[in-house]
Structure formats: structure tokens, C-alpha cells
CSV table of C-alpha atoms in Angstrom, one decimal:
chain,number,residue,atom,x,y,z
E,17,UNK,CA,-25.0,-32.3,-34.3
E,18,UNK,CA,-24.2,-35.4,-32.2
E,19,UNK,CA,-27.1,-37.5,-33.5
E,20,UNK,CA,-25.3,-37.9,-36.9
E,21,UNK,CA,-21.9,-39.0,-35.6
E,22,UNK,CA,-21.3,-43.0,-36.0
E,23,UNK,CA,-24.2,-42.9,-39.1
E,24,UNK,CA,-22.0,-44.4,-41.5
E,25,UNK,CA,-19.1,-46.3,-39.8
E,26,UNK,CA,-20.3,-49.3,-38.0
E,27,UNK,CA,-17.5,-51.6,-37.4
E,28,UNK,CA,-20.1,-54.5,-35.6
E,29,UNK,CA,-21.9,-54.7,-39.2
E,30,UNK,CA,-17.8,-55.7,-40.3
E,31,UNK,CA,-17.5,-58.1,-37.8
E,32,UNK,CA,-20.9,-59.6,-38.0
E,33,UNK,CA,-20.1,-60.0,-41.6
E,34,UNK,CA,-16.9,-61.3,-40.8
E,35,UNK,CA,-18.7,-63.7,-38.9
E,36,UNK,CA,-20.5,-65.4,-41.7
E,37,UNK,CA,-18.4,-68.0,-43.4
E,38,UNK,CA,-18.3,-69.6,-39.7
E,39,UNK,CA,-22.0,-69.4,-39.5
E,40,UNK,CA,-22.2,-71.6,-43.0
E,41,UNK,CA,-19.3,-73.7,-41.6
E,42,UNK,CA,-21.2,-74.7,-38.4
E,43,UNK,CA,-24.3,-75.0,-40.1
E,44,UNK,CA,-22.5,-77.4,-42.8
E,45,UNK,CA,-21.0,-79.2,-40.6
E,46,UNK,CA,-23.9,-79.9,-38.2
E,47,UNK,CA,-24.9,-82.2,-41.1
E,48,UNK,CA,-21.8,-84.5,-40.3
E,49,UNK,CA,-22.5,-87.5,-37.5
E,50,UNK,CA,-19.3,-87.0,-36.9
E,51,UNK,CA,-19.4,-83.7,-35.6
E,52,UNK,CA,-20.9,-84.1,-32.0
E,53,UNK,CA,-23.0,-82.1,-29.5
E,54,UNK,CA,-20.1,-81.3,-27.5
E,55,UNK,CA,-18.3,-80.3,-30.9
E,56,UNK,CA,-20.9,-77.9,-31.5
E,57,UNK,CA,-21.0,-76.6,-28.1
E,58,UNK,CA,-17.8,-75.7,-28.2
E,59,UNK,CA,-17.6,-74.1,-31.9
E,60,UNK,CA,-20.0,-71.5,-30.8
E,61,UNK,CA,-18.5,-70.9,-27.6
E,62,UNK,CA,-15.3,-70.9,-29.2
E,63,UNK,CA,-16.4,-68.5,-31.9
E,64,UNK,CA,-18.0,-66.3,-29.3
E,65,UNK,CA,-14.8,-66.0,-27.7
E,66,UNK,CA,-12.6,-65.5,-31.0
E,67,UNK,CA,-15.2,-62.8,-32.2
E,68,UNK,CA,-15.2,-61.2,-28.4
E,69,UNK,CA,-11.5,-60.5,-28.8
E,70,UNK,CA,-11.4,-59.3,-31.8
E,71,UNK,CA,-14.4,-56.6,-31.9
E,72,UNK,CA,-13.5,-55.4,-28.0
E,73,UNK,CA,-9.8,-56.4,-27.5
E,74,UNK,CA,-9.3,-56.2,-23.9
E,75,UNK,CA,-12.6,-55.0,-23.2
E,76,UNK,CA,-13.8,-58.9,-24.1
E,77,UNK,CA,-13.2,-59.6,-20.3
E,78,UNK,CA,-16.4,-57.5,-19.6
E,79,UNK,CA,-18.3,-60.0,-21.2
E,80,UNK,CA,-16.8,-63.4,-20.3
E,81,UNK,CA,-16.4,-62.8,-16.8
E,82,UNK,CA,-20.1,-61.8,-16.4
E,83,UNK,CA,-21.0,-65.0,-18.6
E,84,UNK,CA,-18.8,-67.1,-16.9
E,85,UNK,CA,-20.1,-66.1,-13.4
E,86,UNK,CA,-23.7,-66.5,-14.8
E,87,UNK,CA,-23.7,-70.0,-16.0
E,88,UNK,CA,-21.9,-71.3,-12.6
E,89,UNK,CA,-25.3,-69.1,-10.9
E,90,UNK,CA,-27.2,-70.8,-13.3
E,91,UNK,CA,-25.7,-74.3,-12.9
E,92,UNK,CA,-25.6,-74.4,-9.1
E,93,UNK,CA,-28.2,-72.2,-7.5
E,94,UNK,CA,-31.8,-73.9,-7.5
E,95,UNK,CA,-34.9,-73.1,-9.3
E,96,UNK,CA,-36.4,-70.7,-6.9
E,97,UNK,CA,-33.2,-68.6,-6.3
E,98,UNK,CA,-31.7,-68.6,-9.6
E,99,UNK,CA,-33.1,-65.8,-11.4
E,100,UNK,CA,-32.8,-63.6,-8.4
E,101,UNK,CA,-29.4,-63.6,-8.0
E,102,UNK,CA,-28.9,-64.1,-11.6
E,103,UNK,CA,-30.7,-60.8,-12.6
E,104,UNK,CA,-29.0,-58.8,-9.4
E,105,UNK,CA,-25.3,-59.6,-10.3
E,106,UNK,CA,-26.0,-59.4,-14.3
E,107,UNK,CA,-27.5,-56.0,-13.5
E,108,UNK,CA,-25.1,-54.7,-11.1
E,109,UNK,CA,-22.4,-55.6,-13.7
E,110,UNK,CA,-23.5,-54.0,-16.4
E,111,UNK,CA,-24.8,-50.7,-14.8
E,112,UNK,CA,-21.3,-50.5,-13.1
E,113,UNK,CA,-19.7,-50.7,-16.9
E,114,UNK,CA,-22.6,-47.6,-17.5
E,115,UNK,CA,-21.4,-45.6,-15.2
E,116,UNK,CA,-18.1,-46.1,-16.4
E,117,UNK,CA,-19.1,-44.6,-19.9
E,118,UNK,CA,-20.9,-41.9,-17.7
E,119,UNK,CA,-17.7,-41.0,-16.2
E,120,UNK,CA,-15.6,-41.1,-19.7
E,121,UNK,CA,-18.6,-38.8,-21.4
E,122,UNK,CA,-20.0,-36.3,-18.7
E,123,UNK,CA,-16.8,-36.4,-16.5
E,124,UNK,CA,-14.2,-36.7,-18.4
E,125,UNK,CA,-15.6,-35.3,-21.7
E,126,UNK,CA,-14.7,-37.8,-23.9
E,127,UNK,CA,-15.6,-39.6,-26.4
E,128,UNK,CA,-15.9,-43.8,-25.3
E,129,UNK,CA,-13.6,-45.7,-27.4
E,130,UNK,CA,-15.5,-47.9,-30.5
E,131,UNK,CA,-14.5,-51.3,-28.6
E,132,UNK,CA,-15.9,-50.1,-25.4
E,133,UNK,CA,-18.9,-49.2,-27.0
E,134,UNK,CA,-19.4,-52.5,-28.5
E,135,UNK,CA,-18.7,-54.5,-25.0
E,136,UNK,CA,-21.2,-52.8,-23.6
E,137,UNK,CA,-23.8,-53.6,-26.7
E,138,UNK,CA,-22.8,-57.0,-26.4
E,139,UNK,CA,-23.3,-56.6,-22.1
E,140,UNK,CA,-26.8,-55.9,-23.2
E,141,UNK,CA,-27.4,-59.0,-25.1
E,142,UNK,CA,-25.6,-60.6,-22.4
E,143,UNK,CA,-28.2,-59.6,-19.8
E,144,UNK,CA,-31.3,-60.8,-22.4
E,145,UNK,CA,-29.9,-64.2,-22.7
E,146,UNK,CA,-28.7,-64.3,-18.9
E,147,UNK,CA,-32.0,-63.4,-17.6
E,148,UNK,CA,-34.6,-65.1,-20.1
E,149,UNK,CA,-32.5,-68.8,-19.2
E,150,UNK,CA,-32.7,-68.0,-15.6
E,151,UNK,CA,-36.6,-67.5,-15.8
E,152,UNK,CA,-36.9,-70.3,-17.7
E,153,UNK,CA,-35.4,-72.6,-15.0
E,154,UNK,CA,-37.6,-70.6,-12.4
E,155,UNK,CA,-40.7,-71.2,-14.4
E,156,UNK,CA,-40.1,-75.0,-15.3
E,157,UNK,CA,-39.5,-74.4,-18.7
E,158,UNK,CA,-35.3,-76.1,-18.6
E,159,UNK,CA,-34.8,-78.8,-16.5
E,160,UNK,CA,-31.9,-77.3,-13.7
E,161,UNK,CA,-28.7,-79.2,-13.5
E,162,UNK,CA,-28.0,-77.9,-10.0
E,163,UNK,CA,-28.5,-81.1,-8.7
E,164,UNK,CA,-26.1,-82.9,-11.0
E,165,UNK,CA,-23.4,-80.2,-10.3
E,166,UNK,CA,-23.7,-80.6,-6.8
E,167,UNK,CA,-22.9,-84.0,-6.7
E,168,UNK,CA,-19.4,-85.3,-6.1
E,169,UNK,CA,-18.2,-86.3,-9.5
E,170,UNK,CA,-14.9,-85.3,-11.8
E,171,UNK,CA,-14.3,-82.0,-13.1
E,172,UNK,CA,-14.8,-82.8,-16.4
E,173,UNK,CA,-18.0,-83.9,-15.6
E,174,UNK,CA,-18.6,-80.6,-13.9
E,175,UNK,CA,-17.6,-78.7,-17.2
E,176,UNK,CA,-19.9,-81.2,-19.7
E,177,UNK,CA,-22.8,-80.3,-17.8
E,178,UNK,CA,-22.3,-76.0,-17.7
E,179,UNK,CA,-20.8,-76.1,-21.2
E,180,UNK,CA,-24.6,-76.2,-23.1
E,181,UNK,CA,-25.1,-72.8,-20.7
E,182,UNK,CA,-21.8,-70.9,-21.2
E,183,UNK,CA,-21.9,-71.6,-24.8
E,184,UNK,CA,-25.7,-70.4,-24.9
E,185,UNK,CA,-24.2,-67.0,-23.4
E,186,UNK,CA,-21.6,-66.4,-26.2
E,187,UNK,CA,-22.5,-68.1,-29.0
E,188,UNK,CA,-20.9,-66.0,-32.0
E,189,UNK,CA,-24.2,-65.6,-34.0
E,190,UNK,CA,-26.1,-63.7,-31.1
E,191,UNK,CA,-22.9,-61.9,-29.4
E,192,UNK,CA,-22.9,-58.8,-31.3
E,193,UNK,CA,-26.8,-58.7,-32.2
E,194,UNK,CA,-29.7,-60.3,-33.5
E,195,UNK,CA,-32.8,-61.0,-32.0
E,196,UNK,CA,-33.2,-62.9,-29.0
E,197,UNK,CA,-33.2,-66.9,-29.2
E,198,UNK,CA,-34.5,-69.0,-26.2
E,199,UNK,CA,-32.0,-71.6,-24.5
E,200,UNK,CA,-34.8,-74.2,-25.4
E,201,UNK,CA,-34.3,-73.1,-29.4
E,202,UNK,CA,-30.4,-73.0,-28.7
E,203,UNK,CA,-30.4,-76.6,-27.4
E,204,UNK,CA,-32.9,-78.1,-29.8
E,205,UNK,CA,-30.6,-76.7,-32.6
E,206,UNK,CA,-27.5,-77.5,-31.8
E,207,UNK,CA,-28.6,-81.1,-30.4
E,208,UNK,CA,-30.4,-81.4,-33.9
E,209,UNK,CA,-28.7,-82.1,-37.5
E,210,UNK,CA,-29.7,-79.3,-40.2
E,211,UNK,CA,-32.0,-80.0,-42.3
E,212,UNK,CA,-31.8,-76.5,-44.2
E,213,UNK,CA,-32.1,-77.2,-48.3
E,214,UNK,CA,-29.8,-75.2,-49.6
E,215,UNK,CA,-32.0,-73.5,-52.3
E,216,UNK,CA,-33.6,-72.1,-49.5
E,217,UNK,CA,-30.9,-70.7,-47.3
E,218,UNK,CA,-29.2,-69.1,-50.7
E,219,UNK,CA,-32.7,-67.2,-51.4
E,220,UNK,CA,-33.5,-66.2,-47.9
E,221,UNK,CA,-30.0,-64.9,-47.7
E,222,UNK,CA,-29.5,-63.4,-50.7
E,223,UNK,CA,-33.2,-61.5,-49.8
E,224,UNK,CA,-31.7,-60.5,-46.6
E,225,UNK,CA,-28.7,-58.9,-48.7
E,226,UNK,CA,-31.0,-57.0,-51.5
E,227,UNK,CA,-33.1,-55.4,-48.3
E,228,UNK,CA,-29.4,-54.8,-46.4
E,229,UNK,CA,-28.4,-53.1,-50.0
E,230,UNK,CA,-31.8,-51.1,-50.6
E,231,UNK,CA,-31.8,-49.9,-47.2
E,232,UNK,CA,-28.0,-48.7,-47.5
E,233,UNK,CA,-28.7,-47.0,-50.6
E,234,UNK,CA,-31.4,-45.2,-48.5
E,235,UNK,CA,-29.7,-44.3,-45.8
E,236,UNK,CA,-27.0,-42.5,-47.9
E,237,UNK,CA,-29.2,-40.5,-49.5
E,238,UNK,CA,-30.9,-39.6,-46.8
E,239,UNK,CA,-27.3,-38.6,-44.8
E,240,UNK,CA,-27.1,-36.4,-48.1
E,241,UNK,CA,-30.2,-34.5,-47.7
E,242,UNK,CA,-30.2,-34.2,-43.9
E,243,UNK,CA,-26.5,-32.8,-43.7
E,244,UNK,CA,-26.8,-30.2,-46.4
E,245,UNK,CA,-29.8,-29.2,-44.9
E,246,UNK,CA,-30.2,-27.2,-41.1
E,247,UNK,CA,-29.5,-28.8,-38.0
E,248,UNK,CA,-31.3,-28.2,-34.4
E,249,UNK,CA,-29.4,-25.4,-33.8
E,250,UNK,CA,-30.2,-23.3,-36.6
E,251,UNK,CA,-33.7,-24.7,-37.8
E,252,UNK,CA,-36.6,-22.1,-38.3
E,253,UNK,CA,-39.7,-23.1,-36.7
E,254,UNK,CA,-41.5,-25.7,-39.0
E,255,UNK,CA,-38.3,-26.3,-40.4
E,256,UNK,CA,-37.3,-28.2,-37.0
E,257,UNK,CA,-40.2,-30.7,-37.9
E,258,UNK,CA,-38.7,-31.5,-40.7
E,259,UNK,CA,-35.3,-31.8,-39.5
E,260,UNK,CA,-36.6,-34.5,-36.9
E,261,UNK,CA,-38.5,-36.3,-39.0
E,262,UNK,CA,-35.2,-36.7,-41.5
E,263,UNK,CA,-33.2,-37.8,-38.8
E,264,UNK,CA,-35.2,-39.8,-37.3
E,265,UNK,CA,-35.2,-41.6,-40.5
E,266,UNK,CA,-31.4,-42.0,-40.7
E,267,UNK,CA,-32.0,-43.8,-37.1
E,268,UNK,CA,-34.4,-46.4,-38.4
E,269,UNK,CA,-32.6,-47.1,-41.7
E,270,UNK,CA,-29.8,-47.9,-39.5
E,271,UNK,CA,-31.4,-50.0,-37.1
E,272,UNK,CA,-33.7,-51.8,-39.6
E,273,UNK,CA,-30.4,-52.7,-41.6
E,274,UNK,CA,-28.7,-54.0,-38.7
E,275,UNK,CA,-31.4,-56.0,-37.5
E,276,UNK,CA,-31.8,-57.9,-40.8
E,277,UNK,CA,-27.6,-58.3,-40.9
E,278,UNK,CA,-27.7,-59.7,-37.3
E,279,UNK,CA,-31.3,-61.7,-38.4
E,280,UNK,CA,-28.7,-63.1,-41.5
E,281,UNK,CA,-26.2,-64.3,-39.1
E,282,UNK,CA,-28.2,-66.0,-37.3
E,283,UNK,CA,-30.0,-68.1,-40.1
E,284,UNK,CA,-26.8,-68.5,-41.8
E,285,UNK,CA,-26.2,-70.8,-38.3
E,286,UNK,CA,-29.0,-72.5,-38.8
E,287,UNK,CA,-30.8,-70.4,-35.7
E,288,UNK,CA,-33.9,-69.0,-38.3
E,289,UNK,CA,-36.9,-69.9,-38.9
E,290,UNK,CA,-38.2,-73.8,-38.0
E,291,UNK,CA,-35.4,-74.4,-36.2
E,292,UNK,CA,-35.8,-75.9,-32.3
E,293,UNK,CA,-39.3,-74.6,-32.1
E,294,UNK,CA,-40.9,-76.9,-29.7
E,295,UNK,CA,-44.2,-77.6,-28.9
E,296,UNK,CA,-46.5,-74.3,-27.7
E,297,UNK,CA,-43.3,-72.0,-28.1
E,298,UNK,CA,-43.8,-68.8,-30.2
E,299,UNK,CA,-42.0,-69.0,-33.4
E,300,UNK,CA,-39.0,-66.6,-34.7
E,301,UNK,CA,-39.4,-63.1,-34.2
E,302,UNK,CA,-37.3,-60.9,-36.0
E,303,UNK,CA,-36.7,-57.6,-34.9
E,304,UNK,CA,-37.9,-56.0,-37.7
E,305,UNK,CA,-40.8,-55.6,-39.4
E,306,UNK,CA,-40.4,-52.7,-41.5
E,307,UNK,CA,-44.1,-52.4,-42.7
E,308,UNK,CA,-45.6,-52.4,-40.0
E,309,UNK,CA,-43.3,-49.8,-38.5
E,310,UNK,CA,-44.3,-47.5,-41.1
E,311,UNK,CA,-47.3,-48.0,-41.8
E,312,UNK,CA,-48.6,-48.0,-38.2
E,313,UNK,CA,-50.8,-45.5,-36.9
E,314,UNK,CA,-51.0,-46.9,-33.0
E,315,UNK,CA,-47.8,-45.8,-31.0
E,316,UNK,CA,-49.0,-48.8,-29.0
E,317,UNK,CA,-48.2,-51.2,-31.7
E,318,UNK,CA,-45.0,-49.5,-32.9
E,319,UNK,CA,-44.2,-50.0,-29.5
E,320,UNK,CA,-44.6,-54.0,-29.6
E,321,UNK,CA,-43.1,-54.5,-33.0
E,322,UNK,CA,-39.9,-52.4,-32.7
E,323,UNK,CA,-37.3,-54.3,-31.8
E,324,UNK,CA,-40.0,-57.2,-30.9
E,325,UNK,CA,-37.5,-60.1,-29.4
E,326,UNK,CA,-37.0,-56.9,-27.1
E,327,UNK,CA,-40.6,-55.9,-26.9
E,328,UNK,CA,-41.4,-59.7,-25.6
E,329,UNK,CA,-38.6,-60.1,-23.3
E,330,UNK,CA,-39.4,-56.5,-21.3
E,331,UNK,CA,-43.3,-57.7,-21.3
E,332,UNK,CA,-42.3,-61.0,-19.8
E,333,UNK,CA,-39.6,-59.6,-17.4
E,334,UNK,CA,-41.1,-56.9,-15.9
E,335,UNK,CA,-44.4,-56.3,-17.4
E,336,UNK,CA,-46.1,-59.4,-16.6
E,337,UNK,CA,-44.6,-59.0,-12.8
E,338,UNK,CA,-46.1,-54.9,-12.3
E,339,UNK,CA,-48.4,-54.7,-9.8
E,340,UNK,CA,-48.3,-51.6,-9.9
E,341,UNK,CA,-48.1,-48.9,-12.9
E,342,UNK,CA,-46.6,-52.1,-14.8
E,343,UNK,CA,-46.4,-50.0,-18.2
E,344,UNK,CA,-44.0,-47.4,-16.3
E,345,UNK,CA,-42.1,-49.8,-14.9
E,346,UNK,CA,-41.4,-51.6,-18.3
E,347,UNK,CA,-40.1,-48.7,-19.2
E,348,UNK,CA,-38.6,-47.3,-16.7
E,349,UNK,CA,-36.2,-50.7,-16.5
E,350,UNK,CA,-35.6,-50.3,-20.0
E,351,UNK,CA,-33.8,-46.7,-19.7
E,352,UNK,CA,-31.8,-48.3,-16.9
E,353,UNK,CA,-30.8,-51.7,-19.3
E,354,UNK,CA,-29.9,-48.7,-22.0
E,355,UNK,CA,-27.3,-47.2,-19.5
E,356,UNK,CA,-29.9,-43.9,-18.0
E,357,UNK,CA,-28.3,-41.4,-20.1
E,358,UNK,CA,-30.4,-38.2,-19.6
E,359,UNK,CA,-32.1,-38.5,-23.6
E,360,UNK,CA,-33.2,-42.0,-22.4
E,361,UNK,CA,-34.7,-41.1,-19.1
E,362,UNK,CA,-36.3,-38.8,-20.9
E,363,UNK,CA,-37.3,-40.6,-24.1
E,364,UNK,CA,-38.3,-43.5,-22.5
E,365,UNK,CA,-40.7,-42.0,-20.1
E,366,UNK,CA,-42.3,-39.7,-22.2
E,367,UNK,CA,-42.4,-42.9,-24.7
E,368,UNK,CA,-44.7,-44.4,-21.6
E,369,UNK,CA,-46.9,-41.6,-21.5
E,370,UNK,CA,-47.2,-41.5,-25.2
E,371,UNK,CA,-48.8,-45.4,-25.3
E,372,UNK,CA,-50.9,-44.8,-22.4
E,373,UNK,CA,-52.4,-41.3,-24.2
E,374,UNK,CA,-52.6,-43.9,-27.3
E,375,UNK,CA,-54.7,-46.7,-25.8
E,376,UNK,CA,-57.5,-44.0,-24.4
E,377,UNK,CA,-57.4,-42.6,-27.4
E,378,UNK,CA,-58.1,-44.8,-30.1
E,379,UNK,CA,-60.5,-46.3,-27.5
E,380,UNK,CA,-62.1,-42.7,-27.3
E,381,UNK,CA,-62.1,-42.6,-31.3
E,382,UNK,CA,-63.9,-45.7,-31.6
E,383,UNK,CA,-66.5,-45.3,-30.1
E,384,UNK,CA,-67.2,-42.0,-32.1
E,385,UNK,CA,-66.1,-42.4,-35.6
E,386,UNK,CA,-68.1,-44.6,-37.5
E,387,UNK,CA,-68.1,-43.7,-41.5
E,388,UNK,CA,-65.3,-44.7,-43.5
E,389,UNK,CA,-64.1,-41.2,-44.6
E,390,UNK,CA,-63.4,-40.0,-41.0
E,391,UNK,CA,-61.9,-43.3,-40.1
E,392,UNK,CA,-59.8,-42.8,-43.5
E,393,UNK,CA,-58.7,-39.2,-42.3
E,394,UNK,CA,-58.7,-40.3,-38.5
E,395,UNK,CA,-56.3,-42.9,-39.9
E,396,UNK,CA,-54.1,-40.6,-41.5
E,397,UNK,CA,-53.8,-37.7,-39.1
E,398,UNK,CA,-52.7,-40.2,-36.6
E,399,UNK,CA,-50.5,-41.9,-38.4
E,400,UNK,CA,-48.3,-38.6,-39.2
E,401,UNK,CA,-48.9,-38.1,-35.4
E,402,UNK,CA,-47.4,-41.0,-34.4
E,403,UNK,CA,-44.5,-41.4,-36.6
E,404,UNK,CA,-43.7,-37.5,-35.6
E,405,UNK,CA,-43.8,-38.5,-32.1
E,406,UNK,CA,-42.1,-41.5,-32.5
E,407,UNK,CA,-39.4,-39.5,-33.8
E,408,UNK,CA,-39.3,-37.1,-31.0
E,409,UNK,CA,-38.5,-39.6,-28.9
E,410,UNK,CA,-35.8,-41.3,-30.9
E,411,UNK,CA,-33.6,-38.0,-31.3
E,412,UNK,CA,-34.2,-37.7,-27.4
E,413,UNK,CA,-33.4,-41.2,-26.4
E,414,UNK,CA,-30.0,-41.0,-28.9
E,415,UNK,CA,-29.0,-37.8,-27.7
E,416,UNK,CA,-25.6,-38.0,-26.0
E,417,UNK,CA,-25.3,-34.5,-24.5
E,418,UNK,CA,-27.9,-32.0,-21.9
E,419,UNK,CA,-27.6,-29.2,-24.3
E,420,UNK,CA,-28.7,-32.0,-27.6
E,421,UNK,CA,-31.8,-32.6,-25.4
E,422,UNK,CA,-32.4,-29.1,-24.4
E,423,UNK,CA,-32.1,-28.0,-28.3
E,424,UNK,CA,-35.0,-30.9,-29.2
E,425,UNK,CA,-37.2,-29.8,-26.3
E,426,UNK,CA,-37.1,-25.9,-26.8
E,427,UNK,CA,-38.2,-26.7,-29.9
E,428,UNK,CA,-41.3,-26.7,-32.3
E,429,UNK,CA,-41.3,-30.5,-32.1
E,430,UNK,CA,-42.4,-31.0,-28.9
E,431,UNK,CA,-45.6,-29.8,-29.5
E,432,UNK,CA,-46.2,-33.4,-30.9
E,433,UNK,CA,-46.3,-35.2,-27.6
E,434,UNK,CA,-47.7,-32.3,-25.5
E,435,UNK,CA,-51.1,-32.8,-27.4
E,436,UNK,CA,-50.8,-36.4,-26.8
E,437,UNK,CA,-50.2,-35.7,-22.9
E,438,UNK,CA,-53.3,-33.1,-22.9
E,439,UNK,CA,-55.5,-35.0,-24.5
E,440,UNK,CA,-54.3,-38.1,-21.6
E,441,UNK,CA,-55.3,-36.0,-19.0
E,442,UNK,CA,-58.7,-35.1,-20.4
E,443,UNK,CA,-59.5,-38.6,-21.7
E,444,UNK,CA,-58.4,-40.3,-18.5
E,445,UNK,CA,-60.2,-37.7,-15.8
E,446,UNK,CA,-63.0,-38.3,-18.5
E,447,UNK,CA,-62.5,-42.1,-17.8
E,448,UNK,CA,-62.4,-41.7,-13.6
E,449,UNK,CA,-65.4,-39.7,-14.0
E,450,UNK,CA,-67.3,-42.6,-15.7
E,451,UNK,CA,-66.2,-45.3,-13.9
């Protein structure tokens, strides 16, 4: 089964982990007047680059050309044209590097090489940071330096003012993961001496490495259960269910322990909590918030606190921009930033469907059940619902191969978000019929 290949081997945790006695380095020695803005500017661009070329190897020049290319957009171009053509050649860039996984997989049939696969991960991240600086320049937010640039001054002084913006592209802490920091947090960090008590960074760290741990221990027992059990091919009927649901389970162990690894990093450099937050700005937001997740019973609120940095910067991107069908849309980008692998199309559509069916419906349940039992059992049926379709659409969305997809659809599973689409069709000609 191709959903559990790569479960136990992930060489970005290594070099995120790698990464950390830099992240404490930088962070100690922001505490030194000596060590200057520019200083810092360039230890996280020069980190960026030292971590690029030794997680991707050659593959690195699919990130710093993109980068590079982006921050002289960003420097030059003015306010009202930057995040077009910022967004158009970031995009272009990185679907031309997902076709060329489509061609080593589906073409070729392949597997993509470990270093590939991590350029393009760090592409993605690329394209957040690329595109949430660019719409902050369009929307006032950071003051442009295109007029500065434009002027006729020294090279040098043409490099001082683009450095803050290439080194906000690849600083080390964010290249590989974490959750997504604003160029106004960026700047107001690194500008800013730390102020982080050390008490506090060794207990929030050392929290972060107990949840990494528990989470690990998890996860391996999990693997243990789920690969000495039946796969897809040769479940039995309701034992499909319970196949998905396991697997599904190996999926989010391994994504909630990444996300607090790359949320580590990231406060180990002084980029966590209360640091750069300026006035009106929403505060951190870490990409995982395991309780929630789990204890959810709204596929609409899953949705907006899974991966939430995520979550917020494909609301503001294209959500807020729909005029039309904006939900679809939103999602609808997001298979095509994820590369439009068949699972995804798939998954990520049928993930719209599933939060459009969920916003009728508990407004439909509402209105209807009013004593605490039934909202206690209403509560609970559809909270198994939704983590069971939630998990549908993680095995399709990580499925790598036509006949992996086919195997999850033909199966006893999918009766999960067919009831979900019925009951959207009812509920909503229900709706048109009121209105």
C-alpha cells in the first residue's frame, strides 16, 4: 500500500533538527549590540542557503532562483502591480516543477528522489511567504521600497535595501516548515533584541519535545497495528472502515509531530509567541491544535484549524477575493498549490462539498434539536462522521497512484461522504425552496 511508504523515515525532521543549535545561536546572539540588523539579515539568509544545499543538493537552485527573482519583483515593481506578477511567475514556477514530478511518477514510473521531494515542499512554503509579502505591499500593510530601488544610487545600496526581503524568503527556520510568519513579524523580530527568559524558552521547548516524543511513541504503535493488519486490497467490508480510520491516523500523527518540530524551530529563533506582533495583527498561529482536531464534530472547523497559518492564508488569498463559488475556489487553488495529483483533485473537492453539506447541516440541526440528550447523541454521531470523512479524504488526497484511489472509492468507506452529499442536495433544494 503506497499510503504507508515514507511513514517512518523523514529526513526534513533531521534537518530541521539539525537546524536547532543555529536557531539558539541566532536567538543568543540577537542579545549582543554588536550583532547588527544587517548581521542578522544575513545569518538567516545565510542559513537558508546552507540548509537549502544540504537537504536538496542541486535541486536548492529550485528555490533560490524563484526567491531571488521574487524579491527583485518585489523590490521594483509598485504597489498595484506587485502581487500580480508576483503570484503569476511564483506559480508558474512551481507548477512547472509539478509537472516535472508528474512526468518522473505517471510517465516515467518512478519514484521522485527524497531531495526533490523536499525542494518542492520547500517551493510551497516559498509561494506562502512570496505571495502573503506581495499582498501586504498591495494592501498598505509594508511600506514598498520600489521607489528607493529605482533611484540612481550604488549597488550596495541596491542590495541593503532587497536584503530584509530575500532573507524573509529563506530564512532557515521557515525553509523546510513551520507555520507561516508575516514579513511585518520577520522584520519586527529581527530589527528587535530578544527578550526571551531563558526559563521560558527551556520549558516551552522541552514541552514541544515530550509532545514530539508521545506522539512518536504513537505513531509506532499505530504503524504496528495497521501493517499486521489488512490493507485496501484485501479488506472485508466493514473491515475497510477500520483500515481508513487507522491510517488516517498514522497521517495525522505524522503531521501533528512535524508541525510542533517545525513550530520548535521557529521559537528556538525567537520567531514564537510575542515576538513582532504589532498593533491589530493576529497573534501566532501554530498549525496544530491537536484537540480541537479531535475532538471536533464540524468538518467546517477541522477545516479552519488544520494546518491554520494555511487555513488563513487560502481565506485571505483567494477566499476573500471569490465572487463567485468562493469556497470552491479556495479549494480548488489549493489542489493546484499541492501539485493536482489525481487523490488531491479528488480529495480536495469532495473536501469542498463535505463543508458546504456541514454548514446546512448543523444549521438544519439547530433549529430542531433542542434537549440535551439528542444534542449529546447529535454530538457524537457527527463527530464519528466527521473524523470518518475526514479520513476519506486524507487517504484520497495522499494517494500517489489511479488504482490507490480507485481501491478507496470502490470501497465501503465512501458511503461516509455520499450521505453527506445527499443530505446537501436535500437541505439546500430545501433551502432554494424557502428562500
Amino acid at each position: 500500500m503506497d499510503w504507508l511508504q515514507g511513514f517512518f523515515l523523514h529526513p526534513v525532521s533531521l534537518y530541521q533538527g539539525a537546524a536547532f543549535p543555529f536557531a539558539l545561536l541566532f536567538n543568543y546572539l540577537c542579545v549582543l549590540d554588536s550583532f547588527s540588523t544587517h548581521a542578522r539579515y544575513l545569518f538567516l539568509l545565510a542559513g537558508g542557503g546552507a540548509l537549502a544545499l544540504a537537504a536538496m543538493g542541486s535541486f536548492a537552485v529550485l528555490v533560490l532562483t524563484p526567491a531571488l527573482w521574487a524579491a527583485v519583483l518585489i523590490a521594483w515593481l509598485g504597489p498595484r502591480d506587485v502581487h500580480r506578477w508576483a503570484f503569476f511567475f511564483q506559480m508558474s514556477w512551481q507548477t512547472l516543477c509539478h509537472l516535472g514530478l508528474h512526468y518522473t511518477e505517471y510517465y516515467l514510473q518512478e519514484r521522485a528522489s527524497t531531495r526533490f521531494c523536499i525542494t518542492l515542499s520547500s517551493l510551497m512554503l516559498l509561494t506562502q511567504r512570496v505571495t502573503s509579502l506581495s499582498l501586504d505591499i498591495c494592501e498598505g500593510k509594508v511600506k514598498a521600497a520600489s521607489r528607493g530601488i529605482r533611484e540612481r544610487s550604488s549597488l550596495s545600496d541596491h542590495l541593503c535595501k532587497a536584503l530584509p526581503y530575500f532573507s524573509y524568503l529563506l530564512f532557515f527556520p521557515a525553509l523546510l516548515g513551520g507555520p507561516l510568519c508575516s514579513f511585518q513579524k520577520f522584520q519586527a523580530r529581527v530589527q528587535r533584541s530578544s527578550n526571551l527568559c531563558p526559563r521560558h524558552s527551556v520549558w516551552a521547548l522541552s514541552w514541544r519535545g515530550l509532545q514530539i516524543l508521545g506522539l512518536e511513541c504513537l505513531k509506532v504503535v499505530l504503524g504496528k497495528v495497521v501493517s499486521a493488519g489488512a490493507g485496501l486490497t484485501d479488506c472485508g467490508q466493514l473491515q475497510c472502515i477500520r483500515v481508513m480510520w487507522s491510517t488516517a491516523g498514522l497521517f495525522k500523527l505524522t503531521y501533528y509531530s512535524c508541525w510542533i518540530l517545525d513550530d520548535a524551530l521557529l521559537h528556538a529563533a525567537g520567531f514564537g509567541p510575542g515576538f513582532g506582533q504589532s498593533p491589530g495583527e493576529e497573534g501566532y498561529i501554530p498549525d496544530a491544535d491537536i484537540w480541537t482536531l479531535e475532538t471536533t464534530h464540524r468538518i467546517s472547523l477541522f477545516t479552519r484549524k488544520w494546518n491554520q497559518s494555511t487555513a488563513r492564508w487560502l481565506r485571505r488569498l483567494v477566499f476573500q477575493h471569490g465572487r463567485a463559488w468562493p469556497l470552491l475556489q479556495t479549494f480548488a487553488f489549493s489542489a493546484w498549490w499541492h501539485g493536482l495529483h489525481p487523490g488531491q483533485v479528488f480529495g480536495f473537492l469532495c473536501w469542498a462539498l463535505m463543508v458546504e453539506a456541514d454548514y446546512l447541516i448543523h444549521t438544519f440541526a439547530r433549529s430542531f434539536i433542542r434537549s440535551w440528550p439528542m444534542q449529546l447523541l447529535y454530538r457524537t454521531l457527527t463527530w464519528a462522521h466527521t473524523q470518518l470523512i475526514i479520513a476519506y479524504i486524507m487517504l484520497a488526497v495522499e494517494a500517489r497512484s489511479l488504482s490507490s484511489l480507485w481501491l478507496l472509492c470502490n470501497s465501503y468507506n465512501s458511503v461516509f461522504p455520499l450521505v453527506y452529499c445527499i443530505l446537501l442536495f436535500l437541505l439546500g433544494k430545501r433551502k432554494h425552496t424557502f428562500n
